mmCIF file with all atom_site columns, C-alpha atoms and ligand atoms in Angstrom:
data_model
loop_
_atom_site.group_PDB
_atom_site.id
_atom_site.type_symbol
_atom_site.label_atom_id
_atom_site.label_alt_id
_atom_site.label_comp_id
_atom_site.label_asym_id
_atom_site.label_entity_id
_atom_site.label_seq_id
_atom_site.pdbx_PDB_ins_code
_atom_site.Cartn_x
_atom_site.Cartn_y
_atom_site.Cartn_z
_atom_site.occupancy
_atom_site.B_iso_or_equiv
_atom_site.pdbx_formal_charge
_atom_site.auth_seq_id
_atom_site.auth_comp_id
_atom_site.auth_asym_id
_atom_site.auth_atom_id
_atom_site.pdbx_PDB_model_num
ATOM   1   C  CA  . UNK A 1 1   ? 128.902 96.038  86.526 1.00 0.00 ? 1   UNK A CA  1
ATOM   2   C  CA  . UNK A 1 2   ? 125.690 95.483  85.167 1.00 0.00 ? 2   UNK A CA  1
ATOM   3   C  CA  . UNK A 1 3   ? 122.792 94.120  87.594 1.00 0.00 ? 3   UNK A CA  1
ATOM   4   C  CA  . UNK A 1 4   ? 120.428 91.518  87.707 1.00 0.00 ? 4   UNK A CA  1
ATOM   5   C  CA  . UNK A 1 5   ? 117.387 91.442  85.278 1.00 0.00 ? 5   UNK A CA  1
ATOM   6   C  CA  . UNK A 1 6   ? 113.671 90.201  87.498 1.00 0.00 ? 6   UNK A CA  1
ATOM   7   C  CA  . UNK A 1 7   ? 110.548 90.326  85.051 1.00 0.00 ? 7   UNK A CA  1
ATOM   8   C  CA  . UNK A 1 8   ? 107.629 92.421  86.827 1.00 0.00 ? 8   UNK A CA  1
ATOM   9   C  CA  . UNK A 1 9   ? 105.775 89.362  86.556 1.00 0.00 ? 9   UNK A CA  1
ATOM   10  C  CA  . UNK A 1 10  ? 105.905 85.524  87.292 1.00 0.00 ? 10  UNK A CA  1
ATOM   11  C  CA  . UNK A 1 11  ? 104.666 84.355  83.436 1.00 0.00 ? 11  UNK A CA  1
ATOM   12  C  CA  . UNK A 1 12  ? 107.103 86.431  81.787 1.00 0.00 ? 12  UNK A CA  1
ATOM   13  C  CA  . UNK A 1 13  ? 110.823 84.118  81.148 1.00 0.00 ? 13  UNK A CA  1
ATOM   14  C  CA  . UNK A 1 14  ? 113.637 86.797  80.387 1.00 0.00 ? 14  UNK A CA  1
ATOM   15  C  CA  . UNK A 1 15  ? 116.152 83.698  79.572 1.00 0.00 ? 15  UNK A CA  1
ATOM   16  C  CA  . UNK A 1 16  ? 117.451 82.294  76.987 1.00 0.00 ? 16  UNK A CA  1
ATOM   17  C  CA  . UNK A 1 17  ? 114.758 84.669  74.743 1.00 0.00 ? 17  UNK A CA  1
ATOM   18  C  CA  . UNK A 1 18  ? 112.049 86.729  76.739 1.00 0.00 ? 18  UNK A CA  1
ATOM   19  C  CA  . UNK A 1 19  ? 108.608 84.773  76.673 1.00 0.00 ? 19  UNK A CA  1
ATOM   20  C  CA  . UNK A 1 20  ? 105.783 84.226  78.066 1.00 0.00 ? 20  UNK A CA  1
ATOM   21  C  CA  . UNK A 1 21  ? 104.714 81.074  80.374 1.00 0.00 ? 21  UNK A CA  1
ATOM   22  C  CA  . UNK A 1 22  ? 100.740 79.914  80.776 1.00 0.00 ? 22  UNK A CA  1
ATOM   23  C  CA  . UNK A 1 23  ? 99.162  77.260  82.813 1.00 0.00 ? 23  UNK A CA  1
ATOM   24  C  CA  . UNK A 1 24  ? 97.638  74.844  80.672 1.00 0.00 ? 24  UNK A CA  1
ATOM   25  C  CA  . UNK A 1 25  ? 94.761  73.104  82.126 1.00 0.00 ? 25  UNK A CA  1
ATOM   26  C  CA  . UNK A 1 26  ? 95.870  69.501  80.626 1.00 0.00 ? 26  UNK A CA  1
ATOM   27  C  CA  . UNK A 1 27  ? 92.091  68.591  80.610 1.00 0.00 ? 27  UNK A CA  1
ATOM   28  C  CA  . UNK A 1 28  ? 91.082  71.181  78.127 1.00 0.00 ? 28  UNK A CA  1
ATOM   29  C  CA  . UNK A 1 29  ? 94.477  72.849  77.115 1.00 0.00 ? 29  UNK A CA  1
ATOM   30  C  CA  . UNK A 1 30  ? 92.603  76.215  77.930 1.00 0.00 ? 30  UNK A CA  1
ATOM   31  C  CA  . UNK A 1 31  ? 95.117  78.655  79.157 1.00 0.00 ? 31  UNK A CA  1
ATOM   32  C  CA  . UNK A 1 32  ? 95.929  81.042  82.167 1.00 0.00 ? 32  UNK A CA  1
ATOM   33  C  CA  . UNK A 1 33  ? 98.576  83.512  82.744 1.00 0.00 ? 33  UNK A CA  1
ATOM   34  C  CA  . UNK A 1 34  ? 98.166  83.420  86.582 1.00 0.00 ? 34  UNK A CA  1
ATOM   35  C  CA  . UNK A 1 35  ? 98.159  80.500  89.510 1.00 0.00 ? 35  UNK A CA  1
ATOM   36  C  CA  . UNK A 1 36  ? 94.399  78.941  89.378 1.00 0.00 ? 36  UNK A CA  1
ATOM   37  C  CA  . UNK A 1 37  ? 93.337  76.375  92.060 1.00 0.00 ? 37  UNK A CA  1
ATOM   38  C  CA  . UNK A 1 38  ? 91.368  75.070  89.020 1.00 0.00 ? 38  UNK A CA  1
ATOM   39  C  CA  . UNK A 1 39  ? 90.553  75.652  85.258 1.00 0.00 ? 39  UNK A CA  1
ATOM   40  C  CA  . UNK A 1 40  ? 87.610  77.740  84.624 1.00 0.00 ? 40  UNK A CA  1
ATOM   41  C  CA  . UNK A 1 41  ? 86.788  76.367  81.299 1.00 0.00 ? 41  UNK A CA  1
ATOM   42  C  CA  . UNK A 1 42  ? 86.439  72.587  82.463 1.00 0.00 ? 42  UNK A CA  1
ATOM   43  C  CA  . UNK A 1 43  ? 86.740  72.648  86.380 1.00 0.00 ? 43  UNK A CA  1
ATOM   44  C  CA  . UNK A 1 44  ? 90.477  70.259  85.676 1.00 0.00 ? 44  UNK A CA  1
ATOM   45  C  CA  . UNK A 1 45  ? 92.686  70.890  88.510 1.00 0.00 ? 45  UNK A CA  1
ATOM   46  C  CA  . UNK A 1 46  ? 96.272  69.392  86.873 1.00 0.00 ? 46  UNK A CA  1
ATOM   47  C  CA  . UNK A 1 47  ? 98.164  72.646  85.095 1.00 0.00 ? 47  UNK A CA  1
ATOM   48  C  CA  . UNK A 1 48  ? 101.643 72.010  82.916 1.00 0.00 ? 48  UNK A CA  1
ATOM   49  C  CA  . UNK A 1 49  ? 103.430 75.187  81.833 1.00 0.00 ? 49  UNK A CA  1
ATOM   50  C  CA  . UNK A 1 50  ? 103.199 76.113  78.378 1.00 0.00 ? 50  UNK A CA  1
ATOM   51  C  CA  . UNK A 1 51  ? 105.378 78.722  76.576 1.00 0.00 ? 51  UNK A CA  1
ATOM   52  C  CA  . UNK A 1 52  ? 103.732 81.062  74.545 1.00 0.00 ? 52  UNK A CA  1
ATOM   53  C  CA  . UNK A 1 53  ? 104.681 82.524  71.194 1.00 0.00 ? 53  UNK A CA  1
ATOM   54  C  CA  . UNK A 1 54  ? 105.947 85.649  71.197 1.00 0.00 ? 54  UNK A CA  1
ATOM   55  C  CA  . UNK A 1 55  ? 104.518 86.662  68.123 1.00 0.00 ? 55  UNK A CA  1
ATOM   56  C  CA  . UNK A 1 56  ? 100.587 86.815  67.191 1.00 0.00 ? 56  UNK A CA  1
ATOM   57  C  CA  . UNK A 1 57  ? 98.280  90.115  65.507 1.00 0.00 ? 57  UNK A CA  1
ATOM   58  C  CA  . UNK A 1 58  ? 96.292  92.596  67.107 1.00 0.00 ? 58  UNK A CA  1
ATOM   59  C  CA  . UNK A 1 59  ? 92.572  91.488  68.197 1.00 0.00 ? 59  UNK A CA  1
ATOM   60  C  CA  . UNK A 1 60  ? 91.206  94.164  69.993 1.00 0.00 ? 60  UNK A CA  1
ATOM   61  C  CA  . UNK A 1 61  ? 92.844  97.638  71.600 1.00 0.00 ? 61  UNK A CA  1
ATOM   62  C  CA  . UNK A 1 62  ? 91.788  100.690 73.643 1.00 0.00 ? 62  UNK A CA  1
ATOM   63  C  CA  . UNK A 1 63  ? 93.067  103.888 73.038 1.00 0.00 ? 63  UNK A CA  1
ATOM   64  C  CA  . UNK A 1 64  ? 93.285  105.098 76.926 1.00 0.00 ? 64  UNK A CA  1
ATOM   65  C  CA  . UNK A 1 65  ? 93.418  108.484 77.880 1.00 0.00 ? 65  UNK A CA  1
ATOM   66  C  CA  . UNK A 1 66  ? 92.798  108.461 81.893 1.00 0.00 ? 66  UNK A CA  1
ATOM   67  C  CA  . UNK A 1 67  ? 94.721  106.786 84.220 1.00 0.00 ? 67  UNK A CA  1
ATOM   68  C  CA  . UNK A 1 68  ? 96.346  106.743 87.752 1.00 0.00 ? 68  UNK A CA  1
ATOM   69  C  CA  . UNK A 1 69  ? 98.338  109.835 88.451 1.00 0.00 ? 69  UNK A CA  1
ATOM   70  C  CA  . UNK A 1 70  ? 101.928 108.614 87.346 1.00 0.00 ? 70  UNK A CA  1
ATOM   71  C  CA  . UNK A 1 71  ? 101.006 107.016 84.351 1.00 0.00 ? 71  UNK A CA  1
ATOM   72  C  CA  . UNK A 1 72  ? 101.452 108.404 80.813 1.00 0.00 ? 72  UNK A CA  1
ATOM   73  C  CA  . UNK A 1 73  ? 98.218  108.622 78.861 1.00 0.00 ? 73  UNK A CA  1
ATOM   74  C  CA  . UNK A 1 74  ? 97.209  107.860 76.073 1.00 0.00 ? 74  UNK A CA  1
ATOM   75  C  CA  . UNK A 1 75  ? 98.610  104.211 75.954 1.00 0.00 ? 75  UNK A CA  1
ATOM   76  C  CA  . UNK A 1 76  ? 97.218  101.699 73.750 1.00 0.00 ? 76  UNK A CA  1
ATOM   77  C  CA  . UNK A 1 77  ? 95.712  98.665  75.704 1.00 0.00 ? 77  UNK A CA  1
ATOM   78  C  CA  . UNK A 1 78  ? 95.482  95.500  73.892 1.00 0.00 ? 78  UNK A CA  1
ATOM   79  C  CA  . UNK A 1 79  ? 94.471  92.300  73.159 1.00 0.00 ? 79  UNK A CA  1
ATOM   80  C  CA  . UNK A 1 80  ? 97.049  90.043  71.263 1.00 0.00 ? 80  UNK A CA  1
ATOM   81  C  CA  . UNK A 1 81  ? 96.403  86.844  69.924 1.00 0.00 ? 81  UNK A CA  1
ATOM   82  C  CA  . UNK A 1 82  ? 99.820  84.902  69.578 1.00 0.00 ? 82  UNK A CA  1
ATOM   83  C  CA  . UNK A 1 83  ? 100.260 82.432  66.309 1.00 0.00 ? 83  UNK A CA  1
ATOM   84  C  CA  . UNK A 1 84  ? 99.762  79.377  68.639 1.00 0.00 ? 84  UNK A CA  1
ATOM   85  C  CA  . UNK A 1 85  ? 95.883  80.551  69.421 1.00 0.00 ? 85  UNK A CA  1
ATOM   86  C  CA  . UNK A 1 86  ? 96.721  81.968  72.967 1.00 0.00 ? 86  UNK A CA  1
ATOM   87  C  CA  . UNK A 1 87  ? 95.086  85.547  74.031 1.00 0.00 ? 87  UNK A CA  1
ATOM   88  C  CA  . UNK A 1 88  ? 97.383  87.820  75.918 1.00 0.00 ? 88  UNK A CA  1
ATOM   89  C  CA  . UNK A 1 89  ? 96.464  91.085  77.832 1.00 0.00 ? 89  UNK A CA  1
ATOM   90  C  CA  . UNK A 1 90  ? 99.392  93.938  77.370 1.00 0.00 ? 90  UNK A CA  1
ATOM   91  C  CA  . UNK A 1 91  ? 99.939  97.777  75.885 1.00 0.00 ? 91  UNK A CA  1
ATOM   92  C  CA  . UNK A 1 92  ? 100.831 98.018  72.470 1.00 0.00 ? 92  UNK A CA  1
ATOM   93  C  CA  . UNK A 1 93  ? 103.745 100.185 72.264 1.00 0.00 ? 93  UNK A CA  1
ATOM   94  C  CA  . UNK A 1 94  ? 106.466 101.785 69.667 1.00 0.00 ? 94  UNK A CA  1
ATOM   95  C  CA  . UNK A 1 95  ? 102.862 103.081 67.810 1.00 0.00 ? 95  UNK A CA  1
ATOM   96  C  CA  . UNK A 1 96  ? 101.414 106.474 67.874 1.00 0.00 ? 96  UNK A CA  1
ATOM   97  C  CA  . UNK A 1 97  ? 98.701  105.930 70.512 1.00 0.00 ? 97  UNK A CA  1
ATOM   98  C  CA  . UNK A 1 98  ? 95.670  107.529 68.140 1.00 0.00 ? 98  UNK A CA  1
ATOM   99  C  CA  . UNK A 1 99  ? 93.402  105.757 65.463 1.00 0.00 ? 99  UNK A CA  1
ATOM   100 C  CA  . UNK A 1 100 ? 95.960  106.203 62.700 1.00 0.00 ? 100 UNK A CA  1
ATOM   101 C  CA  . UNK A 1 101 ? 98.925  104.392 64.346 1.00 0.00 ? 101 UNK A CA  1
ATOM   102 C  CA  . UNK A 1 102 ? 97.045  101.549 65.264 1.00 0.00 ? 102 UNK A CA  1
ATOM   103 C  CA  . UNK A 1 103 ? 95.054  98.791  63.138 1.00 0.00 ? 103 UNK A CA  1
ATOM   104 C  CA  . UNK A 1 104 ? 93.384  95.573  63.818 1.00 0.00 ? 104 UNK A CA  1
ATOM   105 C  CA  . UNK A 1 105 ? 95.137  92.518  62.585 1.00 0.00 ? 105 UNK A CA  1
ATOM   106 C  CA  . UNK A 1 106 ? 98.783  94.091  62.478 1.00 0.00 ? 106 UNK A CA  1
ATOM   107 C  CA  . UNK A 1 107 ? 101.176 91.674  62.944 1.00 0.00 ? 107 UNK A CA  1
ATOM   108 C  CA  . UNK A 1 108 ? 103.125 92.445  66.521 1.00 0.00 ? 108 UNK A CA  1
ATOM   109 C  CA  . UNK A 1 109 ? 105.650 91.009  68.921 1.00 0.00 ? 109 UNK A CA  1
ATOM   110 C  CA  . UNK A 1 110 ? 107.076 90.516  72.307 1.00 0.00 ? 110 UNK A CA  1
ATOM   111 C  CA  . UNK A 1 111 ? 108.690 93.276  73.873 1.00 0.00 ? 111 UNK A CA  1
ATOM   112 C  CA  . UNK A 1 112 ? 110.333 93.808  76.643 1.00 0.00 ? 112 UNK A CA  1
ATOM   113 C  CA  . UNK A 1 113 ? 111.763 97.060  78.662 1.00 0.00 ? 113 UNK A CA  1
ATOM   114 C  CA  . UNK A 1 114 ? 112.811 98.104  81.847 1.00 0.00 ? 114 UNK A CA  1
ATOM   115 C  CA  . UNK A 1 115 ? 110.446 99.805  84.226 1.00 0.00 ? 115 UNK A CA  1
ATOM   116 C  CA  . UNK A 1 116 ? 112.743 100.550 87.223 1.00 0.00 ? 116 UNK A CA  1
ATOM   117 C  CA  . UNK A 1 117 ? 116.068 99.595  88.862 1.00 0.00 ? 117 UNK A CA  1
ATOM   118 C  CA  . UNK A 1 118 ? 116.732 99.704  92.261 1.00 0.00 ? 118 UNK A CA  1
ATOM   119 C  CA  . UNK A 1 119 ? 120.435 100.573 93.846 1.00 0.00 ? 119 UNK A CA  1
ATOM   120 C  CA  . UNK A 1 120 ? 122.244 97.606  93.485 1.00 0.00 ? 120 UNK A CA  1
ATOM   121 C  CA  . UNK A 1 121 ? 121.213 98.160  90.066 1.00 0.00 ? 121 UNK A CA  1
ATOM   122 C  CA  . UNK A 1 122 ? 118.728 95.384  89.532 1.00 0.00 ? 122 UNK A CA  1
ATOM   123 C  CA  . UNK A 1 123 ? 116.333 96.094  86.522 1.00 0.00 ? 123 UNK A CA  1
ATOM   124 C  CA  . UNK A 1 124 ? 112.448 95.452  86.788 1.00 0.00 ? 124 UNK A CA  1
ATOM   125 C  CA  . UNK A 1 125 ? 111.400 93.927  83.221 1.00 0.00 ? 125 UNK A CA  1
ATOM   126 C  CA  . UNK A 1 126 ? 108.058 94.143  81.977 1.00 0.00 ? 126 UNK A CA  1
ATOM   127 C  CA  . UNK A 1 127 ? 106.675 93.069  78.526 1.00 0.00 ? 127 UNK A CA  1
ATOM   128 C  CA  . UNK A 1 128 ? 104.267 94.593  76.087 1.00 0.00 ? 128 UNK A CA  1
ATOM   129 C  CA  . UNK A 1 129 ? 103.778 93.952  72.668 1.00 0.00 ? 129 UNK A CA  1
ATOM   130 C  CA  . UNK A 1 130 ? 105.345 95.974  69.141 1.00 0.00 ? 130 UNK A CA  1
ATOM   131 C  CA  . UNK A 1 131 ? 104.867 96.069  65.400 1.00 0.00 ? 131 UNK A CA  1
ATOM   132 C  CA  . UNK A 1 132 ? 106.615 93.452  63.466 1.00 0.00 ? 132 UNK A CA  1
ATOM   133 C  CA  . UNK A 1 133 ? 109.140 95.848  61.505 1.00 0.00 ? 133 UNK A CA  1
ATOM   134 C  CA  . UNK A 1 134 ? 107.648 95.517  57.767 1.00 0.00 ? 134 UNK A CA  1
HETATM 135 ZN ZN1 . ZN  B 2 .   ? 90.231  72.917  81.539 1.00 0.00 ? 1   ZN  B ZN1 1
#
């Protein structure tokens, strides 16, 4: 029987379609992907969730090749900015992690894959961002 499916982080929604879920300072709409006592753009203390699209285009990346023992380098560490304005933090992945499989402005999208199960067969789900197929 399959198991459960937890996302590896609080902003990321796995149901009804994986997605991600900011706190939107509803004084300035600015927008955080963790719990803030207050906004740091305007000092507004009232948040409302706000799901984020899951697609957007490449603004900045990192080609990394050091890391903690464990993790797989290179990776490609980016900077996404979704179709409704918001930045997002994640890897870039299903690209060959050199300057030739990656290029600013491509068009990506939401990912999501499993990064470890435990034995009652629960799946840990974390996101990360792909190429939109052309
Ligand atoms: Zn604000």
């Amino acid at each position: 029987m399959a198991g459960e499916r937890i996302p590896l982080v609080g902003y990321l929604v796995l149901e009804p379609q994986p997605h991600l879920v900011a706190n939107e300072c509803e004084s300035c709409r600015a927008r955080f992907f963790d719990r803030r006592n207050a906004c740091g753009s305007c000092g507004g203390r009232s948040f409302a969730p706000a799901p984020i699209a899951t697609t957007g285009h490449l603004r900045a990346f990192s080609i990394v090749h050091r890391a903690d023992p464990g993790v797989r380098v290179p990776f490609v560490s980016a900077i996404v900015e979704t179709v409704d304005g918001t930045t997002v933090r994640a890897n870039l992945v299903e690209v060959s992690p050199d300057p030739d499989g990656v290029r600013l402005g491509m068009p990506v999208r939401l990912v999501t894959y499993p990064v470890g199960i435990d034995s009652e067969g629960t799946e840990c789900i974390a996101f990360a961002f792909a190429p939109v197929a052309a």
